[in-house]
């Protein structure tokens, strides 16, 4: 794997929003280690020998629909046990009852579709999750609920019913619930889906703050999320890890394989008209092509293309 | 102000020892009564007073608990348990009203047709359905969050089961009172209700919250159909005779034991899978 950083517009973290260790290998000891995880649903192999290592900071999990991202997150969050393989998180082995309980006590999980009791207020809902997280002392619990609602900037609407909140606000309520008890391992499943650009930026700031000193695994469709937030990125496709490295390394996969032209090159893996009116082509460039700086998305496309070619072979 | 916090309660409040609902009353009162706040300041040492103010501050943020929660706390249920119960779908007002309506219609039908078997057949199914719908991915929108929480899934299930069973049995009891002409026979639903509810829960651990209770419900209807076919129209159906009641009690105990043996399954894997199960 090349380590040559190839900065591009999408691979540059937005100043002020980047958090966690500098791009590079997993800094410090790995906090989460998975070896050969597998899981089947009927005849579908959702996870097929997934091995990975996570450290502190935000790690992005990219992959197309059906790649196995949600399944992997559910396994790591102890919602579903794997059929094969094992993992440890923060020193706990969820394969044992005591290890599973210990991990759950230090886990924050934001599912892809966090369900809400519509009649609950934002405060009620977070309070309910706090009770599930064993915060039974009322005074301490109320303080903690207020703390996490403050952290996601929802203090003003804490008494409003969830059904009256916008989608972005509800996602922030769910993030607040995930942050209860200062979890050491935060698992976030596509938290920015369905949010408008302003809400997405707000959410990225929150995730960046949450990533300080914690291990965060962020599943997303948005390469911008990874470029702006993550010091590591994993690409999952067909239930297998296709890439694991830094965003710069993923971007470098596309070095010399992105070119500009006046037309969509039929030999290109992908090509589209840019705002400038020229076509951006990704693939194997023809002789004398006008090469341009690659982005993280280009690298991601090429990794997925490699996976498609492998599947076809 | 027509009342003030009692000296004893004020001291307990300052020490953090006052329990709900008295705690809530004190919180509400202290926010509007300068005199009691001054008394509190005199009654407490500075450290305890800081803690009390902090607690009061946090309490002020908390929305007023729902009617159900307030009722449960008044009945002696811990406030955190009351909150868990308030999130139980089948304890919502709409569900409870539906059950009441169904029971009222059944009682009316029994009175018109003089057929207590109608009520005795339906009554055990209501607690079964209520318990089946109180925990699991199909009706509990926060199920996925609950599964990964450190609170043991079986404990949550039992808390909700006890509440739903209590409500269901109370409703059935009220319906029984509306059928005074049948004597003890009108209570013959109780043991079958416990038996099929416990069996449904025991099967839930293996078959999920839909298939398990559904199979038990179908089996109950099948047993009644067979009993009906083998019994004279004016005789009591076998499940509601003494022998049938003994059998129901035995099934309830055995199912309870099986449920206890399989309790860890509620904690290790999602019952029946998540709604959007797939590769993801």
Coordinates of C-alpha atoms in Angstrom, one line a residue:
Chain A
X1 CA 0.0 0.0 0.0
X2 CA 1.5 3.3 -1.0
X3 CA 1.8 6.0 1.6
X4 CA 2.3 8.9 -0.7
X5 CA -0.2 11.6 0.3
X6 CA -1.9 13.1 -2.6
X7 CA -3.8 16.1 -1.3
X8 CA -6.9 17.1 -3.3
X9 CA -9.9 19.2 -2.6
X10 CA -11.9 16.4 -1.1
X11 CA -9.0 14.8 0.8
X12 CA -8.2 17.9 2.8
X13 CA -9.8 18.0 6.2
X14 CA -11.8 21.2 6.7
X15 CA -9.8 23.4 9.1
X16 CA -11.2 23.3 12.5
X17 CA -13.4 20.3 12.0
X18 CA -10.6 17.6 11.9
X19 CA -10.1 15.8 15.1
X20 CA -8.0 12.9 16.4
X21 CA -4.6 11.6 15.4
X22 CA -2.9 12.8 12.3
X23 CA -3.4 10.6 9.2
X24 CA -1.2 7.6 9.2
X25 CA -1.3 4.1 10.6
X26 CA -3.4 3.3 13.7
X27 CA -1.8 5.6 16.2
X28 CA -1.1 3.9 19.6
X29 CA -2.4 0.5 20.4
X30 CA -5.4 -0.8 18.6
X31 CA -8.5 -0.5 20.7
X32 CA -10.7 -2.7 18.6
X33 CA -9.4 -5.8 16.8
X34 CA -11.5 -8.1 14.7
X35 CA -10.3 -11.4 13.1
X36 CA -12.0 -13.3 10.4
X37 CA -15.6 -12.2 11.3
X38 CA -18.3 -13.9 9.2
X39 CA -22.0 -13.9 9.3
X40 CA -24.7 -15.4 7.0
X41 CA -28.3 -14.4 6.5
X42 CA -29.9 -17.4 4.8
X43 CA -27.9 -17.9 1.6
X44 CA -26.2 -14.5 1.7
X45 CA -22.8 -14.1 3.2
X46 CA -23.1 -10.7 4.8
X47 CA -19.6 -10.7 6.4
X48 CA -16.9 -12.9 4.8
X49 CA -13.8 -13.0 6.9
X50 CA -13.6 -9.4 8.0
X51 CA -10.4 -8.5 9.9
X52 CA -9.6 -5.0 11.0
X53 CA -7.9 -2.9 13.6
X54 CA -9.3 0.4 15.0
X55 CA -7.4 3.0 17.1
X56 CA -8.5 6.1 18.8
X57 CA -10.1 8.8 16.6
X58 CA -12.7 8.5 13.9
X59 CA -12.4 5.7 11.4
X60 CA -14.7 5.9 8.3
X61 CA -16.4 2.8 6.9
X62 CA -17.3 3.2 3.3
X63 CA -19.1 0.8 1.0
X64 CA -22.0 0.5 -1.4
X65 CA -25.5 -0.6 -0.4
X66 CA -25.4 -4.2 0.6
X67 CA -21.7 -4.1 1.3
X68 CA -22.2 -5.4 4.9
X69 CA -21.6 -2.1 6.7
X70 CA -24.7 -2.2 8.9
X71 CA -24.1 -5.9 9.7
X72 CA -20.5 -5.2 10.6
X73 CA -21.5 -2.4 12.9
X74 CA -24.2 -4.5 14.5
X75 CA -21.7 -7.2 15.2
X76 CA -19.2 -4.8 16.7
X77 CA -22.0 -3.2 18.8
X78 CA -22.9 -6.7 20.1
X79 CA -26.4 -6.4 18.6
X80 CA -25.8 -9.6 16.6
X81 CA -23.2 -12.3 17.3
X82 CA -21.0 -13.4 14.4
X83 CA -21.2 -16.9 13.0
X84 CA -17.4 -17.1 12.9
X85 CA -14.3 -15.2 13.9
X86 CA -13.9 -13.0 17.0
X87 CA -13.2 -9.5 18.1
X88 CA -12.2 -7.6 21.2
X89 CA -13.0 -4.0 21.9
X90 CA -11.4 -1.9 24.6
X91 CA -10.0 -5.1 26.0
X92 CA -13.3 -6.8 26.3
X93 CA -14.3 -10.1 24.6
X94 CA -18.0 -10.0 23.8
X95 CA -17.9 -13.8 23.2
X96 CA -18.3 -14.1 27.0
X97 CA -21.2 -12.9 29.0
X98 CA -19.0 -10.8 31.3
X99 CA -17.0 -9.4 28.4
X100 CA -20.2 -8.5 26.5
X101 CA -21.6 -6.7 29.5
X102 CA -18.4 -4.8 30.1
X103 CA -18.3 -3.7 26.4
X104 CA -21.9 -2.6 26.5
X105 CA -21.2 -0.5 29.5
X106 CA -18.6 1.5 27.5
X107 CA -20.4 1.4 24.1
X108 CA -22.3 4.2 22.4
X109 CA -24.4 3.0 19.4
X110 CA -26.3 5.1 16.9
X111 CA -28.2 2.6 14.7
X112 CA -29.0 3.4 11.0
X113 CA -32.7 3.8 11.9
X114 CA -32.8 4.9 15.5
X115 CA -36.3 4.2 16.6
X116 CA -38.2 6.7 18.7
X117 CA -41.2 6.6 20.9
X118 CA -43.1 9.5 19.2
X119 CA -44.8 10.7 22.4
X120 CA -41.5 11.0 24.2
X121 CA -39.8 14.4 24.4
X122 CA -36.1 14.6 23.5
X123 CA -35.3 14.6 27.3
X124 CA -37.6 11.6 27.9
X125 CA -36.0 9.6 25.2
X126 CA -32.4 10.2 26.3
X127 CA -33.5 9.6 29.8
X128 CA -35.0 6.3 28.8
X129 CA -31.7 5.2 27.1
X130 CA -29.8 6.4 30.1
X131 CA -31.9 4.0 32.3
X132 CA -31.1 1.2 29.8
X133 CA -27.5 2.1 30.3
X134 CA -27.9 1.5 34.0
X135 CA -27.9 5.1 35.2
X136 CA -30.6 4.5 37.8
X137 CA -29.7 7.3 40.3
X138 CA -32.2 9.9 39.3
X139 CA -30.1 13.0 40.1
X140 CA -27.0 11.7 38.4
X141 CA -29.0 10.6 35.4
X142 CA -30.7 13.9 34.9
X143 CA -27.4 15.7 35.0
X144 CA -26.0 13.3 32.5
X145 CA -29.0 13.7 30.2
X146 CA -28.7 17.4 30.4
X147 CA -24.9 17.2 29.7
X148 CA -25.4 15.2 26.5
X149 CA -28.3 17.3 25.2
X150 CA -26.1 20.4 25.8
X151 CA -23.3 18.6 23.9
X152 CA -25.4 18.2 20.8
X153 CA -26.9 21.7 21.2
X154 CA -30.4 20.7 21.9
X155 CA -31.0 22.1 25.3
X156 CA -33.6 24.5 23.9
X157 CA -35.9 21.8 22.5
X158 CA -35.4 19.2 25.3
X159 CA -39.1 19.4 26.3
X160 CA -40.4 19.1 22.7
X161 CA -41.9 15.9 21.5
X162 CA -39.8 13.9 19.1
X163 CA -42.5 13.8 16.5
X164 CA -42.3 17.6 16.3
X165 CA -38.5 17.7 15.7
X166 CA -36.8 17.8 12.3
X167 CA -34.9 14.8 11.0
X168 CA -31.6 16.5 11.8
X169 CA -32.7 17.2 15.4
X170 CA -33.9 13.7 15.9
X171 CA -30.5 12.4 14.7
X172 CA -28.8 14.7 17.2
X173 CA -31.1 13.3 19.9
X174 CA -30.0 9.8 19.0
X175 CA -26.3 10.9 19.0
X176 CA -26.9 12.4 22.5
X177 CA -28.2 9.0 23.6
X178 CA -25.2 7.3 22.2
X179 CA -22.9 9.7 24.1
X180 CA -24.4 8.9 27.5
X181 CA -21.9 7.7 30.0
X182 CA -18.8 8.9 28.1
X183 CA -18.5 5.7 26.0
X184 CA -15.0 4.7 24.9
X185 CA -16.2 3.0 21.7
X186 CA -18.7 4.9 19.5
X187 CA -20.4 3.1 16.6
X188 CA -22.3 5.4 14.3
X189 CA -24.3 4.0 11.4
X190 CA -24.8 6.5 8.6
X191 CA -25.7 9.4 10.9
X192 CA -25.6 12.0 8.1
X193 CA -28.1 10.3 5.7
X194 CA -31.0 12.5 4.9
X195 CA -29.6 15.7 6.4
X196 CA -29.3 18.9 4.5
X197 CA -25.8 20.4 4.0
X198 CA -26.0 22.7 7.0
X199 CA -27.2 19.9 9.3
X200 CA -24.5 17.6 7.9
X201 CA -21.8 20.1 8.7
X202 CA -23.2 20.5 12.2
X203 CA -23.2 16.8 12.6
X204 CA -19.7 16.5 11.4
X205 CA -18.6 19.0 14.1
X206 CA -20.3 16.9 16.7
X207 CA -18.7 13.7 15.5
X208 CA -15.3 15.3 15.4
X209 CA -15.8 16.4 19.0
X210 CA -17.0 13.0 20.0
X211 CA -13.9 11.4 18.4
X212 CA -11.5 13.2 20.7
X213 CA -10.0 10.5 22.9
X214 CA -12.5 7.8 21.8
X215 CA -12.6 5.1 19.2
X216 CA -15.3 6.0 16.7
X217 CA -16.4 3.9 13.8
X218 CA -18.5 5.9 11.3
X219 CA -20.3 4.2 8.5
X220 CA -21.2 6.5 5.7
X221 CA -22.0 6.7 2.0
X222 CA -20.4 10.2 1.9
X223 CA -16.7 10.3 1.0
X224 CA -16.8 14.0 2.2
X225 CA -17.6 12.7 5.7
X226 CA -14.5 10.6 5.6
X227 CA -12.3 13.3 4.1
X228 CA -13.4 15.8 6.7
X229 CA -13.5 13.6 9.8
X230 CA -11.5 10.4 9.6
X231 CA -7.9 9.6 10.1
X232 CA -8.4 6.1 8.9
X233 CA -10.8 4.6 6.3
X234 CA -12.0 1.1 5.6
X235 CA -13.8 0.1 2.4
X236 CA -16.1 -2.8 2.6
X237 CA -17.7 -4.5 -0.4
X238 CA -19.3 -7.9 -0.7
X239 CA -18.8 -8.5 3.0
X240 CA -15.0 -8.2 2.7
X241 CA -12.5 -5.5 3.6
X242 CA -11.2 -4.1 0.2
X243 CA -9.1 -1.3 1.6
X244 CA -7.8 -0.2 5.0
X245 CA -5.6 2.8 5.4
X246 CA -5.6 6.6 5.6
X247 CA -7.8 8.8 3.5
X248 CA -4.6 10.0 1.8
X249 CA -3.7 6.5 0.9
X250 CA -7.1 5.8 -0.6
X251 CA -6.8 9.0 -2.6
X252 CA -3.4 7.9 -3.8
X253 CA -5.0 4.9 -5.3
X254 CA -6.3 7.2 -8.0
X255 CA -3.0 9.0 -8.7
X256 CA -2.4 9.1 -12.4
X257 CA -5.8 7.6 -13.1
X258 CA -8.0 10.7 -13.3
X259 CA -8.0 12.9 -16.3
X260 CA -9.9 15.8 -17.8
X261 CA -11.3 15.8 -21.4
X262 CA -13.9 17.4 -23.5
X263 CA -15.9 14.2 -23.7
X264 CA -16.7 11.2 -21.5
X265 CA -14.1 8.7 -22.4
X266 CA -15.8 5.4 -23.2
X267 CA -12.9 3.5 -21.7
X268 CA -13.2 5.2 -18.4
X269 CA -14.7 3.4 -15.4
X270 CA -16.7 6.6 -14.6
X271 CA -17.0 10.0 -16.3
X272 CA -19.1 13.0 -15.6
X273 CA -19.4 16.7 -16.7
X274 CA -18.0 19.1 -14.2
X275 CA -19.2 22.6 -13.4
X276 CA -16.5 23.9 -15.7
X277 CA -18.0 22.1 -18.7
X278 CA -15.2 19.5 -19.1
X279 CA -15.5 15.8 -18.3
X280 CA -13.7 14.2 -15.4
X281 CA -12.8 10.6 -16.2
X282 CA -11.7 7.9 -13.8
X283 CA -10.0 4.7 -15.0
X284 CA -7.0 3.9 -17.1
X285 CA -6.1 7.1 -19.0
X286 CA -5.3 7.1 -22.7
X287 CA -1.9 8.2 -23.9
X288 CA -1.3 11.9 -23.4
X289 CA -4.4 12.4 -21.2
X290 CA -4.7 15.6 -19.2
X291 CA -4.2 14.2 -15.7
X292 CA -5.8 16.0 -12.8
X293 CA -5.5 15.8 -9.1
X294 CA -7.5 12.8 -7.7
X295 CA -9.9 13.0 -4.8
X296 CA -10.9 10.5 -2.1
X297 CA -14.0 9.6 -4.1
X298 CA -11.8 8.7 -7.2
X299 CA -9.8 6.3 -5.0
X300 CA -13.0 4.8 -3.6
X301 CA -14.4 4.3 -7.1
X302 CA -11.3 2.5 -8.2
X303 CA -11.2 0.3 -5.1
X304 CA -14.8 -0.7 -5.8
X305 CA -14.0 -1.3 -9.5
X306 CA -11.2 -3.6 -8.4
X307 CA -13.7 -5.5 -6.3
X308 CA -16.1 -5.7 -9.3
X309 CA -13.4 -7.0 -11.6
X310 CA -12.5 -9.6 -9.0
X311 CA -16.1 -10.7 -8.6
X312 CA -16.5 -11.0 -12.4
X313 CA -13.3 -13.1 -12.7
Chain B
X1 CA -48.5 29.3 49.3
X2 CA -50.9 27.0 51.3
X3 CA -48.2 24.6 52.4
X4 CA -44.5 24.3 53.0
X5 CA -42.1 21.3 52.9
X6 CA -42.0 19.6 56.3
X7 CA -38.8 20.0 58.3
X8 CA -38.1 16.3 58.1
X9 CA -38.6 16.1 54.4
X10 CA -36.4 19.2 54.0
X11 CA -33.6 17.6 55.8
X12 CA -34.0 14.4 53.7
X13 CA -34.0 16.5 50.6
X14 CA -30.8 18.3 51.5
X15 CA -29.1 14.9 52.2
X16 CA -30.4 13.5 48.9
X17 CA -32.5 10.9 50.7
X18 CA -35.9 12.1 49.7
X19 CA -37.6 9.6 47.3
X20 CA -40.2 10.3 44.6
X21 CA -43.0 11.3 44.6
X22 CA -42.2 13.4 47.7
X23 CA -39.0 14.5 45.9
X24 CA -40.9 15.8 42.9
X25 CA -43.3 17.7 45.1
X26 CA -40.4 19.2 47.0
X27 CA -38.7 20.1 43.8
X28 CA -41.7 21.8 42.4
X29 CA -42.4 23.6 45.6
X30 CA -38.9 24.8 46.2
X31 CA -38.8 26.5 42.8
X32 CA -41.6 28.8 43.8
X33 CA -41.2 29.2 47.5
X34 CA -38.4 31.5 48.7
X35 CA -39.2 30.8 52.3
X36 CA -38.6 27.0 51.9
X37 CA -35.4 27.7 50.0
X38 CA -34.2 29.8 52.9
X39 CA -35.2 27.0 55.3
X40 CA -33.3 24.6 53.1
X41 CA -30.2 26.7 53.2
X42 CA -30.3 26.8 57.0
X43 CA -31.1 23.1 57.4
X44 CA -28.2 21.8 55.3
X45 CA -24.5 21.8 55.5
X46 CA -22.8 23.6 52.6
X47 CA -21.6 20.5 50.7
X48 CA -25.0 18.8 51.0
X49 CA -26.7 22.1 50.0
X50 CA -24.6 22.4 46.8
X51 CA -25.5 18.9 45.9
X52 CA -29.2 19.7 46.6
X53 CA -29.1 22.8 44.4
X54 CA -27.4 20.8 41.7
X55 CA -30.0 18.2 41.9
X56 CA -32.8 20.7 41.8
X57 CA -31.2 22.4 38.8
X58 CA -31.2 19.1 36.9
X59 CA -34.7 18.3 38.1
X60 CA -36.0 21.6 36.6
X61 CA -34.8 20.5 33.2
X62 CA -36.7 17.2 33.3
X63 CA -40.2 17.3 31.7
X64 CA -43.1 16.3 33.9
X65 CA -43.5 12.5 33.9
X66 CA -46.5 11.1 32.1
X67 CA -49.7 10.1 33.9
X68 CA -48.8 6.4 33.7
X69 CA -45.3 7.1 35.2
X70 CA -46.7 9.2 38.0
X71 CA -49.3 6.5 38.7
X72 CA -46.7 3.8 38.8
X73 CA -44.4 5.8 41.1
X74 CA -47.3 6.4 43.5
X75 CA -47.9 2.7 43.5
X76 CA -44.3 2.3 44.7
X77 CA -42.5 1.5 41.4
X78 CA -39.0 3.1 41.1
X79 CA -38.9 6.1 38.8
X80 CA -36.5 4.5 36.4
X81 CA -38.6 1.3 36.2
X82 CA -41.7 3.5 35.6
X83 CA -39.9 5.1 32.7
X84 CA -39.0 1.7 31.2
X85 CA -42.7 0.7 31.5
X86 CA -43.9 4.0 29.9
X87 CA -42.0 3.0 26.7
X88 CA -43.9 -0.3 26.5
X89 CA -46.1 0.0 23.4
X90 CA -49.0 -2.1 24.7
X91 CA -49.3 0.0 27.9
X92 CA -50.2 3.1 25.8
X93 CA -53.7 4.4 26.3
X94 CA -54.9 3.4 22.7
X95 CA -53.9 -0.2 23.3
X96 CA -55.5 -0.4 26.7
X97 CA -58.7 1.2 25.4
X98 CA -58.8 -1.4 22.5
X99 CA -58.4 -4.3 24.9
X100 CA -61.2 -2.8 27.1
X101 CA -63.5 -2.4 24.1
X102 CA -62.8 -6.0 23.0
X103 CA -63.6 -7.4 26.5
X104 CA -66.7 -5.3 26.7
X105 CA -68.0 -6.7 23.4
X106 CA -67.1 -10.2 24.5
X107 CA -69.0 -9.8 27.8
X108 CA -72.0 -8.5 25.9
X109 CA -71.9 -11.5 23.6
X110 CA -71.6 -13.9 26.5
X111 CA -74.6 -12.3 28.2
X112 CA -76.7 -12.4 24.9
X113 CA -75.7 -16.0 23.9
X114 CA -75.3 -17.4 27.4
X115 CA -72.0 -18.9 26.3
X116 CA -69.2 -18.2 28.9
X117 CA -66.8 -20.2 26.7
X118 CA -66.6 -17.2 24.4
X119 CA -65.0 -15.2 27.2
X120 CA -63.0 -18.0 28.6
X121 CA -61.5 -18.7 25.2
X122 CA -60.6 -15.1 24.5
X123 CA -59.4 -14.0 27.9
X124 CA -56.1 -16.0 27.9
X125 CA -55.2 -14.7 24.5
X126 CA -55.1 -11.1 25.6
X127 CA -52.2 -11.3 28.1
X128 CA -50.4 -13.5 25.6
X129 CA -50.8 -10.9 22.8
X130 CA -49.9 -8.1 25.2
X131 CA -46.7 -9.7 26.4
X132 CA -45.7 -10.8 22.9
X133 CA -46.1 -7.2 21.7
X134 CA -44.2 -5.6 24.6
X135 CA -40.7 -6.6 23.6
X136 CA -39.1 -7.2 20.3
X137 CA -38.2 -5.5 17.1
X138 CA -41.6 -5.4 15.5
X139 CA -43.3 -3.0 17.9
X140 CA -40.6 -1.5 20.1
X141 CA -38.9 1.2 18.0
X142 CA -36.0 1.4 20.4
X143 CA -35.4 -2.3 20.4
X144 CA -32.0 -2.1 18.6
X145 CA -30.7 0.4 21.2
X146 CA -32.1 -1.8 24.0
X147 CA -30.3 -4.9 22.7
X148 CA -26.9 -3.3 23.0
X149 CA -27.6 -1.7 26.4
X150 CA -26.1 -3.3 29.5
X151 CA -29.5 -3.8 31.0
X152 CA -30.1 -7.5 30.5
X153 CA -32.7 -8.2 27.8
X154 CA -34.5 -10.8 30.0
X155 CA -34.8 -8.3 32.8
X156 CA -36.4 -5.8 30.6
X157 CA -38.7 -8.4 29.2
X158 CA -39.7 -9.5 32.7
X159 CA -40.4 -5.9 33.9
X160 CA -42.7 -5.4 30.9
X161 CA -44.3 -8.8 31.2
X162 CA -45.2 -8.3 34.8
X163 CA -46.7 -4.9 34.0
X164 CA -48.6 -6.1 30.9
X165 CA -49.8 -9.2 32.7
X166 CA -51.0 -7.2 35.7
X167 CA -52.9 -4.9 33.4
X168 CA -54.3 -7.7 31.3
X169 CA -55.3 -9.8 34.3
X170 CA -56.9 -6.8 35.9
X171 CA -59.0 -6.1 32.8
X172 CA -60.0 -9.7 32.6
X173 CA -60.9 -9.6 36.3
X174 CA -63.1 -6.6 35.7
X175 CA -64.8 -8.5 32.8
X176 CA -65.2 -11.5 35.2
X177 CA -67.1 -9.3 37.6
X178 CA -69.5 -8.4 34.8
X179 CA -70.4 -12.1 34.6
X180 CA -71.6 -12.9 38.1
X181 CA -74.0 -15.6 37.1
X182 CA -71.3 -18.1 36.2
X183 CA -69.6 -18.3 39.6
X184 CA -66.1 -19.7 39.8
X185 CA -66.3 -20.8 36.2
X186 CA -65.9 -17.2 35.1
X187 CA -62.4 -17.3 36.6
X188 CA -61.3 -20.4 34.7
X189 CA -59.4 -18.3 32.2
X190 CA -56.7 -17.4 34.7
X191 CA -54.6 -20.6 34.7
X192 CA -54.8 -21.1 30.9
X193 CA -53.8 -17.4 30.6
X194 CA -50.7 -18.0 32.7
X195 CA -49.9 -21.2 30.9
X196 CA -50.1 -19.9 27.4
X197 CA -48.3 -16.7 28.2
X198 CA -45.4 -18.5 29.8
X199 CA -45.3 -21.0 26.9
X200 CA -45.3 -18.2 24.4
X201 CA -42.4 -16.4 26.1
X202 CA -40.5 -19.6 26.4
X203 CA -40.9 -20.2 22.6
X204 CA -40.0 -16.6 21.9
X205 CA -36.5 -17.2 23.0
X206 CA -36.1 -19.8 20.2
X207 CA -38.6 -18.8 17.5
X208 CA -38.9 -15.0 17.9
X209 CA -41.6 -12.8 19.2
X210 CA -44.0 -13.4 16.3
X211 CA -43.8 -17.1 15.5
X212 CA -43.5 -18.3 19.1
X213 CA -46.6 -16.7 20.6
X214 CA -48.5 -17.2 17.3
X215 CA -48.0 -20.9 17.5
X216 CA -49.1 -21.0 21.1
X217 CA -52.2 -18.9 20.2
X218 CA -53.1 -21.3 17.4
X219 CA -52.5 -24.3 19.6
X220 CA -54.9 -22.8 22.2
X221 CA -57.6 -22.3 19.6
X222 CA -57.0 -25.9 18.4
X223 CA -57.3 -27.3 21.9
X224 CA -60.6 -25.5 22.3
X225 CA -61.9 -26.7 19.0
X226 CA -61.1 -30.3 19.8
X227 CA -62.7 -29.9 23.3
X228 CA -65.8 -28.4 21.7
X229 CA -66.1 -31.3 19.3
X230 CA -65.9 -33.8 22.1
X231 CA -68.1 -32.1 24.6
X232 CA -71.9 -31.9 24.8
X233 CA -73.0 -28.3 24.0
X234 CA -74.2 -27.6 27.6
X235 CA -71.1 -29.2 29.3
X236 CA -68.0 -27.3 30.4
X237 CA -65.1 -27.5 27.9
X238 CA -62.2 -29.7 29.1
X239 CA -59.7 -26.9 29.6
X240 CA -62.1 -25.2 32.1
X241 CA -62.7 -28.3 34.2
X242 CA -60.7 -29.2 37.3
X243 CA -58.5 -31.6 35.3
X244 CA -58.0 -29.0 32.6
X245 CA -57.0 -26.4 35.2
X246 CA -54.5 -28.7 36.8
X247 CA -53.0 -29.3 33.3
X248 CA -52.8 -25.6 32.7
X249 CA -51.0 -25.1 36.1
X250 CA -48.5 -27.8 35.2
X251 CA -47.9 -26.3 31.8
X252 CA -47.4 -22.8 33.3
X253 CA -44.8 -24.1 35.8
X254 CA -42.9 -26.1 33.1
X255 CA -42.9 -23.2 30.7
X256 CA -41.7 -20.9 33.4
X257 CA -38.7 -23.3 34.1
X258 CA -38.0 -23.5 30.4
X259 CA -38.1 -19.7 30.1
X260 CA -35.6 -19.4 32.9
X261 CA -33.3 -21.8 31.3
X262 CA -33.3 -19.9 28.0
X263 CA -33.1 -16.4 29.5
X264 CA -29.6 -15.7 28.2
X265 CA -30.8 -16.0 24.6
X266 CA -32.7 -12.7 25.1
X267 CA -29.3 -11.1 25.6
X268 CA -27.2 -12.6 23.0
X269 CA -29.1 -12.3 19.7
X270 CA -32.0 -10.2 18.4
X271 CA -35.3 -12.0 18.7
X272 CA -36.6 -12.7 15.2
X273 CA -34.0 -10.3 13.7
X274 CA -34.2 -6.6 13.1
X275 CA -36.9 -5.2 10.8
X276 CA -34.5 -4.3 8.0
X277 CA -32.4 -7.4 8.4
X278 CA -30.1 -8.1 5.5
X279 CA -26.6 -7.4 4.5
X280 CA -26.8 -3.6 5.1

